[in-house]
Amino acid sequence: MNWREVAVTVSSEGEEAVADLFYQLGCPGVSIEDPELLHSYIESGRWDYHDFGEVSLTGTSVVKGYLCEDEHLTRRMNQLDEGLRDLVKRFPEWIIQVKGITVKEEDWATAWKAYFKPIRVGKNFLIKPSWEDIQPNPEDLVLELDPGMAFGTGTHATTTLCLELLEDIIKPGMKVFDLGTGSGILAIAAAKLGAEVEAVDLDPVAVRVAQENIDLNHVSEQVSAKHGDLGSVLKGQADLVVANIIADVILLLLPDLKRILKPEGEFIASGIIESRSEDVENGMREAGLEVIDKKEDAMWVALRARWK
């Protein structure tokens, strides 16, 4: 299968809004090449290892989305074009340039590896690509990943916010539902903290990759990866439901939470761009949830909620 890589060059202020456009189109993967973010990671020491050399700060970022070249491609490209035109009208200072190329599946699955390096998140998580050799500290909870075509390496703010919340919430023996698992990173992290996890994704590629990463981390007895929507594959109720998706999908799944989340349970919602946070918070309140924590990073928001 071939994929259309659409690269949008935009000012750094606009990268998250453009990424959100791709997510709304159902992109299974979005990458952001941000020289300033790369520089900040190098300077902060969050990466244990890198070989990028000097990083030039340009003030612009390249946001890449990947769309399947199927019968829906033309419609999605038109929707993306409309969304970008709207952004240019609202923010004319964002210099937007768009380029599209066809990428073979095997090329896409490996091209981004140069940007995935070991990174520390939260108190004890160490996210390590499967191809990197690094000696962890005794207290590290190592999450070894080969995301393949299912994005979710842990370097994006939406994921790091979730990982930090998982450390605050999870106790051994808890039952967790991970909705839209992607590479499986959150499900694996929950298992490393002692939880039993059911991970779900609509994308069969993501389920396959998640299962490979589950096996790689030796947590297959604690985590199961399932293909389908939450209504058809999840049974019973969880102590914690995690959804690192996008605002619109989170709003759609709120009515189902009563069925899958225990009365004393908690809900983590991430993948919410800052401008949509109020919509999700209002939706949660209408669904009977109370927001008890809100974490923000780089224009992204994660919400922690429980039943009122």
PDB file of C-alpha atoms in Angstrom:
ATOM      1  CA  MET A   1       0.000   0.000   0.000  1.00  0.00           C
ATOM      2  CA  ASN A   2       1.227   3.523  -0.838  1.00  0.00           C
ATOM      3  CA  TRP A   3       0.799   6.608   1.320  1.00  0.00           C
ATOM      4  CA  ARG A   4       0.693  10.297   0.488  1.00  0.00           C
ATOM      5  CA  GLU A   5       3.131  12.223   2.649  1.00  0.00           C
ATOM      6  CA  VAL A   6       1.928  15.810   2.925  1.00  0.00           C
ATOM      7  CA  ALA A   7       4.562  18.154   4.379  1.00  0.00           C
ATOM      8  CA  VAL A   8       3.306  21.525   5.609  1.00  0.00           C
ATOM      9  CA  THR A   9       5.923  24.160   6.445  1.00  0.00           C
ATOM     10  CA  VAL A  10       4.507  26.603   8.969  1.00  0.00           C
ATOM     11  CA  SER A  11       5.722  29.000  11.631  1.00  0.00           C
ATOM     12  CA  SER A  12       6.409  27.303  14.948  1.00  0.00           C
ATOM     13  CA  GLU A  13       3.311  28.951  16.443  1.00  0.00           C
ATOM     14  CA  GLY A  14       1.094  27.140  13.947  1.00  0.00           C
ATOM     15  CA  GLU A  15       2.472  23.605  14.103  1.00  0.00           C
ATOM     16  CA  GLU A  16      -0.090  22.251  16.580  1.00  0.00           C
ATOM     17  CA  ALA A  17      -3.046  23.663  14.654  1.00  0.00           C
ATOM     18  CA  VAL A  18      -1.791  22.037  11.453  1.00  0.00           C
ATOM     19  CA  ALA A  19      -1.187  18.747  13.267  1.00  0.00           C
ATOM     20  CA  ASP A  20      -4.764  18.890  14.534  1.00  0.00           C
ATOM     21  CA  LEU A  21      -6.011  19.218  10.940  1.00  0.00           C
ATOM     22  CA  PHE A  22      -4.245  15.980  10.064  1.00  0.00           C
ATOM     23  CA  TYR A  23      -5.653  14.203  13.131  1.00  0.00           C
ATOM     24  CA  GLN A  24      -9.161  15.333  12.218  1.00  0.00           C
ATOM     25  CA  LEU A  25      -8.683  13.721   8.800  1.00  0.00           C
ATOM     26  CA  GLY A  26      -7.937  10.426  10.507  1.00  0.00           C
ATOM     27  CA  CYS A  27      -4.189  10.370   9.842  1.00  0.00           C
ATOM     28  CA  PRO A  28      -2.672   7.305  11.503  1.00  0.00           C
ATOM     29  CA  GLY A  29       0.575   9.243  11.939  1.00  0.00           C
ATOM     30  CA  VAL A  30       1.686  12.865  12.199  1.00  0.00           C
ATOM     31  CA  SER A  31       5.298  13.931  12.692  1.00  0.00           C
ATOM     32  CA  ILE A  32       6.557  17.390  13.609  1.00  0.00           C
ATOM     33  CA  GLU A  33      10.096  18.403  12.688  1.00  0.00           C
ATOM     34  CA  ASP A  34      10.622  21.344  15.023  1.00  0.00           C
ATOM     35  CA  PRO A  35      14.228  22.592  15.291  1.00  0.00           C
ATOM     36  CA  GLU A  36      13.421  24.564  18.449  1.00  0.00           C
ATOM     37  CA  LEU A  37      11.913  21.496  20.167  1.00  0.00           C
ATOM     38  CA  LEU A  38      14.877  19.391  19.057  1.00  0.00           C
ATOM     39  CA  HIS A  39      17.246  21.992  20.472  1.00  0.00           C
ATOM     40  CA  SER A  40      15.347  22.172  23.770  1.00  0.00           C
ATOM     41  CA  TYR A  41      15.486  18.376  24.200  1.00  0.00           C
ATOM     42  CA  ILE A  42      19.233  18.380  23.578  1.00  0.00           C
ATOM     43  CA  GLU A  43      19.846  21.270  25.967  1.00  0.00           C
ATOM     44  CA  SER A  44      17.578  19.880  28.716  1.00  0.00           C
ATOM     45  CA  GLY A  45      19.281  16.491  28.848  1.00  0.00           C
ATOM     46  CA  ARG A  46      15.984  14.632  28.332  1.00  0.00           C
ATOM     47  CA  TRP A  47      17.724  12.616  25.624  1.00  0.00           C
ATOM     48  CA  ASP A  48      20.386  10.313  27.010  1.00  0.00           C
ATOM     49  CA  TYR A  49      21.916  10.139  23.559  1.00  0.00           C
ATOM     50  CA  HIS A  50      21.732  11.995  20.257  1.00  0.00           C
ATOM     51  CA  ASP A  51      23.872  12.493  17.189  1.00  0.00           C
ATOM     52  CA  PHE A  52      22.253  15.519  15.548  1.00  0.00           C
ATOM     53  CA  GLY A  53      25.221  17.869  15.972  1.00  0.00           C
ATOM     54  CA  GLU A  54      24.433  21.563  15.901  1.00  0.00           C
ATOM     55  CA  VAL A  55      20.739  22.364  15.460  1.00  0.00           C
ATOM     56  CA  SER A  56      19.853  25.490  13.495  1.00  0.00           C
ATOM     57  CA  LEU A  57      16.836  27.379  14.848  1.00  0.00           C
ATOM     58  CA  THR A  58      14.736  28.558  11.909  1.00  0.00           C
ATOM     59  CA  GLY A  59      11.445  29.663  13.489  1.00  0.00           C
ATOM     60  CA  THR A  60       9.512  27.281  11.241  1.00  0.00           C
ATOM     61  CA  SER A  61       8.431  23.664  11.583  1.00  0.00           C
ATOM     62  CA  VAL A  62       7.527  20.952   9.100  1.00  0.00           C
ATOM     63  CA  VAL A  63       4.376  19.021   9.974  1.00  0.00           C
ATOM     64  CA  LYS A  64       4.003  15.772   8.034  1.00  0.00           C
ATOM     65  CA  GLY A  65       0.822  13.771   7.765  1.00  0.00           C
ATOM     66  CA  TYR A  66       0.334  10.452   5.997  1.00  0.00           C
ATOM     67  CA  LEU A  67      -2.843   9.672   4.066  1.00  0.00           C
ATOM     68  CA  CYS A  68      -3.597   6.319   2.501  1.00  0.00           C
ATOM     69  CA  GLU A  69      -3.737   6.516  -1.298  1.00  0.00           C
ATOM     70  CA  ASP A  70      -7.190   4.986  -1.574  1.00  0.00           C
ATOM     71  CA  GLU A  71     -10.584   6.111  -2.859  1.00  0.00           C
ATOM     72  CA  HIS A  72     -10.856   8.651  -0.010  1.00  0.00           C
ATOM     73  CA  LEU A  73      -7.578  10.455  -0.765  1.00  0.00           C
ATOM     74  CA  THR A  74      -9.025  13.200  -2.994  1.00  0.00           C
ATOM     75  CA  ARG A  75     -11.725  14.069  -0.448  1.00  0.00           C
ATOM     76  CA  ARG A  76      -9.217  14.197   2.395  1.00  0.00           C
ATOM     77  CA  MET A  77      -6.781  16.324   0.402  1.00  0.00           C
ATOM     78  CA  ASN A  78      -9.587  18.765  -0.397  1.00  0.00           C
ATOM     79  CA  GLN A  79     -10.555  18.923   3.288  1.00  0.00           C
ATOM     80  CA  LEU A  80      -6.947  19.563   4.241  1.00  0.00           C
ATOM     81  CA  ASP A  81      -6.693  22.319   1.630  1.00  0.00           C
ATOM     82  CA  GLU A  82      -9.838  23.981   3.006  1.00  0.00           C
ATOM     83  CA  GLY A  83      -8.530  23.764   6.559  1.00  0.00           C
ATOM     84  CA  LEU A  84      -5.174  25.276   5.611  1.00  0.00           C
ATOM     85  CA  ARG A  85      -6.845  28.084   3.668  1.00  0.00           C
ATOM     86  CA  ASP A  86      -8.904  28.894   6.763  1.00  0.00           C
ATOM     87  CA  LEU A  87      -5.757  28.993   8.906  1.00  0.00           C
ATOM     88  CA  VAL A  88      -4.063  31.372   6.436  1.00  0.00           C
ATOM     89  CA  LYS A  89      -7.067  33.704   6.589  1.00  0.00           C
ATOM     90  CA  ARG A  90      -7.044  33.707  10.397  1.00  0.00           C
ATOM     91  CA  PHE A  91      -3.268  33.792  10.818  1.00  0.00           C
ATOM     92  CA  PRO A  92      -1.685  35.350   7.717  1.00  0.00           C
ATOM     93  CA  GLU A  93       1.680  35.588   9.493  1.00  0.00           C
ATOM     94  CA  TRP A  94       1.916  31.778   9.425  1.00  0.00           C
ATOM     95  CA  ILE A  95       3.875  31.136   6.233  1.00  0.00           C
ATOM     96  CA  ILE A  96       2.421  27.893   4.929  1.00  0.00           C
ATOM     97  CA  GLN A  97       3.972  25.827   2.154  1.00  0.00           C
ATOM     98  CA  VAL A  98       2.551  22.455   1.189  1.00  0.00           C
ATOM     99  CA  LYS A  99       4.323  19.608  -0.606  1.00  0.00           C
ATOM    100  CA  GLY A 100       3.057  16.106  -1.287  1.00  0.00           C
ATOM    101  CA  ILE A 101       4.909  12.953  -2.315  1.00  0.00           C
ATOM    102  CA  THR A 102       4.025   9.287  -2.551  1.00  0.00           C
ATOM    103  CA  VAL A 103       5.764   7.069  -0.003  1.00  0.00           C
ATOM    104  CA  LYS A 104       5.852   3.278  -0.010  1.00  0.00           C
ATOM    105  CA  GLU A 105       4.776   1.647   3.230  1.00  0.00           C
ATOM    106  CA  GLU A 106       8.185   0.143   3.934  1.00  0.00           C
ATOM    107  CA  ASP A 107       9.870   3.543   3.447  1.00  0.00           C
ATOM    108  CA  TRP A 108       7.480   5.359   5.801  1.00  0.00           C
ATOM    109  CA  ALA A 109       7.917   2.701   8.458  1.00  0.00           C
ATOM    110  CA  THR A 110      11.642   3.475   8.760  1.00  0.00           C
ATOM    111  CA  ALA A 111      12.255   7.052   7.556  1.00  0.00           C
ATOM    112  CA  TRP A 112      11.492   8.771  10.874  1.00  0.00           C
ATOM    113  CA  LYS A 113      13.831   6.595  12.969  1.00  0.00           C
ATOM    114  CA  ALA A 114      16.590   9.207  12.908  1.00  0.00           C
ATOM    115  CA  TYR A 115      14.437  11.385  15.188  1.00  0.00           C
ATOM    116  CA  PHE A 116      13.481   8.741  17.759  1.00  0.00           C
ATOM    117  CA  LYS A 117      16.084   8.632  20.530  1.00  0.00           C
ATOM    118  CA  PRO A 118      15.957   7.479  24.182  1.00  0.00           C
ATOM    119  CA  ILE A 119      14.029   9.953  26.310  1.00  0.00           C
ATOM    120  CA  ARG A 120      13.084  10.192  29.975  1.00  0.00           C
ATOM    121  CA  VAL A 121       9.496  11.045  30.881  1.00  0.00           C
ATOM    122  CA  GLY A 122       7.931  11.642  34.273  1.00  0.00           C
ATOM    123  CA  LYS A 123       9.571  10.223  37.371  1.00  0.00           C
ATOM    124  CA  ASN A 124      10.887   6.880  36.132  1.00  0.00           C
ATOM    125  CA  PHE A 125       9.936   6.153  32.520  1.00  0.00           C
ATOM    126  CA  LEU A 126      12.737   5.659  30.019  1.00  0.00           C
ATOM    127  CA  ILE A 127      11.447   5.319  26.465  1.00  0.00           C
ATOM    128  CA  LYS A 128      13.974   3.445  24.356  1.00  0.00           C
ATOM    129  CA  PRO A 129      13.817   2.594  20.648  1.00  0.00           C
ATOM    130  CA  SER A 130      14.317  -1.117  20.133  1.00  0.00           C
ATOM    131  CA  TRP A 131      17.383  -0.491  17.954  1.00  0.00           C
ATOM    132  CA  GLU A 132      19.216   1.707  20.504  1.00  0.00           C
ATOM    133  CA  ASP A 133      21.627   0.225  23.058  1.00  0.00           C
ATOM    134  CA  ILE A 134      21.480   2.065  26.390  1.00  0.00           C
ATOM    135  CA  GLN A 135      22.123   1.094  29.999  1.00  0.00           C
ATOM    136  CA  PRO A 136      19.109   2.009  32.177  1.00  0.00           C
ATOM    137  CA  ASN A 137      19.320   3.134  35.785  1.00  0.00           C
ATOM    138  CA  PRO A 138      18.071   0.709  38.466  1.00  0.00           C
ATOM    139  CA  GLU A 139      14.918   2.764  39.074  1.00  0.00           C
ATOM    140  CA  ASP A 140      14.002   3.128  35.384  1.00  0.00           C
ATOM    141  CA  LEU A 141      10.803   1.653  33.981  1.00  0.00           C
ATOM    142  CA  VAL A 142      11.974   0.933  30.441  1.00  0.00           C
ATOM    143  CA  LEU A 143       9.454   1.202  27.613  1.00  0.00           C
ATOM    144  CA  GLU A 144      11.096  -0.381  24.575  1.00  0.00           C
ATOM    145  CA  LEU A 145       9.362   0.505  21.343  1.00  0.00           C
ATOM    146  CA  ASP A 146       9.455  -0.075  17.631  1.00  0.00           C
ATOM    147  CA  PRO A 147       6.430   1.999  16.581  1.00  0.00           C
ATOM    148  CA  GLY A 148       6.620   1.050  12.909  1.00  0.00           C
ATOM    149  CA  MET A 149       3.638   2.666  11.191  1.00  0.00           C
ATOM    150  CA  ALA A 150       1.714   3.226  14.426  1.00  0.00           C
ATOM    151  CA  PHE A 151       2.907   6.539  15.821  1.00  0.00           C
ATOM    152  CA  GLY A 152       3.235   7.047  19.556  1.00  0.00           C
ATOM    153  CA  THR A 153       6.906   7.142  20.503  1.00  0.00           C
ATOM    154  CA  GLY A 154       6.348   9.067  23.714  1.00  0.00           C
ATOM    155  CA  THR A 155       8.110  12.216  22.542  1.00  0.00           C
ATOM    156  CA  HIS A 156       4.931  14.139  21.740  1.00  0.00           C
ATOM    157  CA  ALA A 157       3.332  16.236  24.480  1.00  0.00           C
ATOM    158  CA  THR A 158       0.018  14.369  24.230  1.00  0.00           C
ATOM    159  CA  THR A 159       1.766  11.137  25.224  1.00  0.00           C
ATOM    160  CA  THR A 160       4.149  12.521  27.843  1.00  0.00           C
ATOM    161  CA  LEU A 161       1.229  14.183  29.644  1.00  0.00           C
ATOM    162  CA  CYS A 162      -0.569  10.821  29.785  1.00  0.00           C
ATOM    163  CA  LEU A 163       2.524   9.033  31.051  1.00  0.00           C
ATOM    164  CA  GLU A 164       2.914  11.548  33.867  1.00  0.00           C
ATOM    165  CA  LEU A 165      -0.732  11.076  34.869  1.00  0.00           C
ATOM    166  CA  LEU A 166      -0.423   7.283  34.753  1.00  0.00           C
ATOM    167  CA  GLU A 167       2.398   7.493  37.288  1.00  0.00           C
ATOM    168  CA  ASP A 168       0.137   9.498  39.597  1.00  0.00           C
ATOM    169  CA  ILE A 169      -2.892   7.231  39.292  1.00  0.00           C
ATOM    170  CA  ILE A 170      -2.043   3.573  38.706  1.00  0.00           C
ATOM    171  CA  LYS A 171      -1.784   1.111  41.550  1.00  0.00           C
ATOM    172  CA  PRO A 172      -0.899  -2.581  41.096  1.00  0.00           C
ATOM    173  CA  GLY A 173      -3.906  -4.690  40.132  1.00  0.00           C
ATOM    174  CA  MET A 174      -5.933  -1.890  38.546  1.00  0.00           C
ATOM    175  CA  LYS A 175      -7.831  -2.614  35.324  1.00  0.00           C
ATOM    176  CA  VAL A 176      -7.169  -0.175  32.482  1.00  0.00           C
ATOM    177  CA  PHE A 177      -8.781   0.352  29.071  1.00  0.00           C
ATOM    178  CA  ASP A 178      -6.517   2.114  26.523  1.00  0.00           C
ATOM    179  CA  LEU A 179      -8.616   3.522  23.680  1.00  0.00           C
ATOM    180  CA  GLY A 180      -6.770   4.244  20.435  1.00  0.00           C
ATOM    181  CA  THR A 181      -3.619   2.502  21.590  1.00  0.00           C
ATOM    182  CA  GLY A 182      -1.431   3.257  18.547  1.00  0.00           C
ATOM    183  CA  SER A 183       2.023   1.821  19.220  1.00  0.00           C
ATOM    184  CA  GLY A 184       0.793   0.534  22.602  1.00  0.00           C
ATOM    185  CA  ILE A 185       3.055   2.799  24.636  1.00  0.00           C
ATOM    186  CA  LEU A 186       0.434   3.815  27.218  1.00  0.00           C
ATOM    187  CA  ALA A 187      -0.824   0.247  27.641  1.00  0.00           C
ATOM    188  CA  ILE A 188       2.737  -0.980  28.163  1.00  0.00           C
ATOM    189  CA  ALA A 189       3.461   1.833  30.624  1.00  0.00           C
ATOM    190  CA  ALA A 190       0.324   0.995  32.624  1.00  0.00           C
ATOM    191  CA  ALA A 191       1.382  -2.662  32.733  1.00  0.00           C
ATOM    192  CA  LYS A 192       4.884  -1.721  33.929  1.00  0.00           C
ATOM    193  CA  LEU A 193       3.154   0.122  36.792  1.00  0.00           C
ATOM    194  CA  GLY A 194       1.254  -3.044  37.690  1.00  0.00           C
ATOM    195  CA  ALA A 195      -2.078  -2.731  35.849  1.00  0.00           C
ATOM    196  CA  GLU A 196      -4.023  -5.231  33.745  1.00  0.00           C
ATOM    197  CA  VAL A 197      -4.738  -3.591  30.391  1.00  0.00           C
ATOM    198  CA  GLU A 198      -7.036  -4.013  27.396  1.00  0.00           C
ATOM    199  CA  ALA A 199      -5.781  -1.928  24.469  1.00  0.00           C
ATOM    200  CA  VAL A 200      -8.097  -1.124  21.547  1.00  0.00           C
ATOM    201  CA  ASP A 201      -7.595   0.493  18.145  1.00  0.00           C
ATOM    202  CA  LEU A 202      -9.649   0.799  14.957  1.00  0.00           C
ATOM    203  CA  ASP A 203      -6.496   0.539  12.842  1.00  0.00           C
ATOM    204  CA  PRO A 204      -5.402  -3.098  12.308  1.00  0.00           C
ATOM    205  CA  VAL A 205      -1.820  -1.926  11.634  1.00  0.00           C
ATOM    206  CA  ALA A 206      -1.749  -0.244  15.056  1.00  0.00           C
ATOM    207  CA  VAL A 207      -3.047  -3.402  16.747  1.00  0.00           C
ATOM    208  CA  ARG A 208      -0.352  -5.498  15.073  1.00  0.00           C
ATOM    209  CA  VAL A 209       2.406  -3.042  16.041  1.00  0.00           C
ATOM    210  CA  ALA A 210       1.044  -2.706  19.579  1.00  0.00           C
ATOM    211  CA  GLN A 211       1.104  -6.492  20.001  1.00  0.00           C
ATOM    212  CA  GLU A 212       4.702  -6.604  18.776  1.00  0.00           C
ATOM    213  CA  ASN A 213       5.682  -3.959  21.324  1.00  0.00           C
ATOM    214  CA  ILE A 214       3.739  -5.734  24.069  1.00  0.00           C
ATOM    215  CA  ASP A 215       5.746  -8.882  23.341  1.00  0.00           C
ATOM    216  CA  LEU A 216       8.975  -6.874  23.136  1.00  0.00           C
ATOM    217  CA  ASN A 217       8.354  -5.538  26.660  1.00  0.00           C
ATOM    218  CA  HIS A 218       7.373  -8.947  28.073  1.00  0.00           C
ATOM    219  CA  VAL A 219       3.962  -7.765  29.308  1.00  0.00           C
ATOM    220  CA  SER A 220       1.750 -10.023  27.170  1.00  0.00           C
ATOM    221  CA  GLU A 221       0.283 -11.624  30.301  1.00  0.00           C
ATOM    222  CA  GLN A 222      -0.927  -8.210  31.449  1.00  0.00           C
ATOM    223  CA  VAL A 223      -1.899  -6.545  28.150  1.00  0.00           C
ATOM    224  CA  SER A 224      -4.178  -7.623  25.318  1.00  0.00           C
ATOM    225  CA  ALA A 225      -4.437  -5.676  22.037  1.00  0.00           C
ATOM    226  CA  LYS A 226      -7.781  -5.784  20.232  1.00  0.00           C
ATOM    227  CA  HIS A 227      -9.025  -4.521  16.883  1.00  0.00           C
ATOM    228  CA  GLY A 228     -12.377  -2.733  16.826  1.00  0.00           C
ATOM    229  CA  ASP A 229     -14.382  -0.022  18.544  1.00  0.00           C
ATOM    230  CA  LEU A 230     -14.902   0.080  22.291  1.00  0.00           C
ATOM    231  CA  GLY A 231     -18.537  -0.930  22.020  1.00  0.00           C
ATOM    232  CA  SER A 232     -17.810  -4.199  20.273  1.00  0.00           C
ATOM    233  CA  VAL A 233     -14.646  -5.418  21.989  1.00  0.00           C
ATOM    234  CA  LEU A 234     -14.658  -4.135  25.582  1.00  0.00           C
ATOM    235  CA  LYS A 235     -16.582  -5.972  28.266  1.00  0.00           C
ATOM    236  CA  GLY A 236     -16.955  -5.055  31.909  1.00  0.00           C
ATOM    237  CA  GLN A 237     -15.690  -1.898  33.593  1.00  0.00           C
ATOM    238  CA  ALA A 238     -12.217  -0.482  34.206  1.00  0.00           C
ATOM    239  CA  ASP A 239     -10.686   1.439  37.090  1.00  0.00           C
ATOM    240  CA  LEU A 240      -9.105   3.769  34.547  1.00  0.00           C
ATOM    241  CA  VAL A 241      -9.934   4.608  30.927  1.00  0.00           C
ATOM    242  CA  VAL A 242      -7.281   6.381  28.835  1.00  0.00           C
ATOM    243  CA  ALA A 243      -8.032   8.030  25.496  1.00  0.00           C
ATOM    244  CA  ASN A 244      -5.150   9.804  23.775  1.00  0.00           C
ATOM    245  CA  ILE A 245      -7.001  10.631  20.568  1.00  0.00           C
ATOM    246  CA  ILE A 246      -8.468  13.999  19.479  1.00  0.00           C
ATOM    247  CA  ALA A 247     -11.118  16.264  20.962  1.00  0.00           C
ATOM    248  CA  ASP A 248     -13.955  15.278  18.620  1.00  0.00           C
ATOM    249  CA  VAL A 249     -13.484  11.546  19.199  1.00  0.00           C
ATOM    250  CA  ILE A 250     -13.275  12.055  22.966  1.00  0.00           C
ATOM    251  CA  LEU A 251     -16.585  13.920  22.883  1.00  0.00           C
ATOM    252  CA  LEU A 252     -18.156  11.069  20.902  1.00  0.00           C
ATOM    253  CA  LEU A 253     -17.069   8.399  23.376  1.00  0.00           C
ATOM    254  CA  LEU A 254     -18.221  10.231  26.529  1.00  0.00           C
ATOM    255  CA  PRO A 255     -21.753   8.698  26.460  1.00  0.00           C
ATOM    256  CA  ASP A 256     -20.174   5.195  26.531  1.00  0.00           C
ATOM    257  CA  LEU A 257     -18.075   5.878  29.617  1.00  0.00           C
ATOM    258  CA  LYS A 258     -20.895   4.922  32.015  1.00  0.00           C
ATOM    259  CA  ARG A 259     -20.754   1.409  30.604  1.00  0.00           C
ATOM    260  CA  ILE A 260     -16.972   0.904  30.664  1.00  0.00           C
ATOM    261  CA  LEU A 261     -15.788   3.008  33.636  1.00  0.00           C
ATOM    262  CA  LYS A 262     -16.452   2.025  37.253  1.00  0.00           C
ATOM    263  CA  PRO A 263     -18.401   4.466  39.454  1.00  0.00           C
ATOM    264  CA  GLU A 264     -15.218   5.168  41.416  1.00  0.00           C
ATOM    265  CA  GLY A 265     -13.036   5.098  38.283  1.00  0.00           C
ATOM    266  CA  GLU A 266     -11.074   7.828  36.533  1.00  0.00           C
ATOM    267  CA  PHE A 267     -10.741   9.006  32.938  1.00  0.00           C
ATOM    268  CA  ILE A 268      -7.651  10.448  31.225  1.00  0.00           C
ATOM    269  CA  ALA A 269      -8.327  12.319  27.993  1.00  0.00           C
ATOM    270  CA  SER A 270      -5.432  13.661  25.925  1.00  0.00           C
ATOM    271  CA  GLY A 271      -4.662  14.624  22.346  1.00  0.00           C
ATOM    272  CA  ILE A 272      -6.659  17.810  22.964  1.00  0.00           C
ATOM    273  CA  ILE A 273      -5.315  20.943  21.334  1.00  0.00           C
ATOM    274  CA  GLU A 274      -5.537  23.940  23.664  1.00  0.00           C
ATOM    275  CA  SER A 275      -8.260  25.681  21.660  1.00  0.00           C
ATOM    276  CA  ARG A 276     -10.578  22.661  22.078  1.00  0.00           C
ATOM    277  CA  SER A 277      -9.986  22.093  25.789  1.00  0.00           C
ATOM    278  CA  GLU A 278     -13.038  24.092  26.862  1.00  0.00           C
ATOM    279  CA  ASP A 279     -15.284  22.058  24.538  1.00  0.00           C
ATOM    280  CA  VAL A 280     -14.067  18.791  26.055  1.00  0.00           C
ATOM    281  CA  GLU A 281     -14.321  20.075  29.627  1.00  0.00           C
ATOM    282  CA  ASN A 282     -17.913  21.184  28.993  1.00  0.00           C
ATOM    283  CA  GLY A 283     -18.696  17.807  27.431  1.00  0.00           C
ATOM    284  CA  MET A 284     -17.279  16.031  30.451  1.00  0.00           C
ATOM    285  CA  ARG A 285     -19.396  18.068  32.837  1.00  0.00           C
ATOM    286  CA  GLU A 286     -22.507  17.334  30.786  1.00  0.00           C
ATOM    287  CA  ALA A 287     -21.641  13.622  30.921  1.00  0.00           C
ATOM    288  CA  GLY A 288     -21.422  13.743  34.725  1.00  0.00           C
ATOM    289  CA  LEU A 289     -17.654  13.989  35.077  1.00  0.00           C
ATOM    290  CA  GLU A 290     -15.624  16.374  37.202  1.00  0.00           C
ATOM    291  CA  VAL A 291     -12.218  17.522  35.939  1.00  0.00           C
ATOM    292  CA  ILE A 292      -9.784  17.102  38.838  1.00  0.00           C
ATOM    293  CA  ASP A 293      -6.498  17.784  37.038  1.00  0.00           C
ATOM    294  CA  LYS A 294      -5.436  19.574  33.890  1.00  0.00           C
ATOM    295  CA  LYS A 295      -1.911  19.307  32.475  1.00  0.00           C
ATOM    296  CA  GLU A 296      -0.660  21.419  29.593  1.00  0.00           C
ATOM    297  CA  ASP A 297       2.418  21.316  27.390  1.00  0.00           C
ATOM    298  CA  ALA A 298       3.198  22.931  24.029  1.00  0.00           C
ATOM    299  CA  MET A 299      -0.440  23.912  23.311  1.00  0.00           C
ATOM    300  CA  TRP A 300      -1.729  20.415  24.141  1.00  0.00           C
ATOM    301  CA  VAL A 301      -3.927  19.486  27.093  1.00  0.00           C
ATOM    302  CA  ALA A 302      -4.571  16.312  29.079  1.00  0.00           C
ATOM    303  CA  LEU A 303      -7.550  16.115  31.435  1.00  0.00           C
ATOM    304  CA  ARG A 304      -8.031  13.830  34.441  1.00  0.00           C
ATOM    305  CA  ALA A 305     -11.645  13.359  35.481  1.00  0.00           C
ATOM    306  CA  ARG A 306     -13.862  11.244  37.698  1.00  0.00           C
ATOM    307  CA  TRP A 307     -17.596  10.861  38.231  1.00  0.00           C
ATOM    308  CA  LYS A 308     -19.260  13.604  40.285  1.00  0.00           C
TER     309      LYS A 308
END
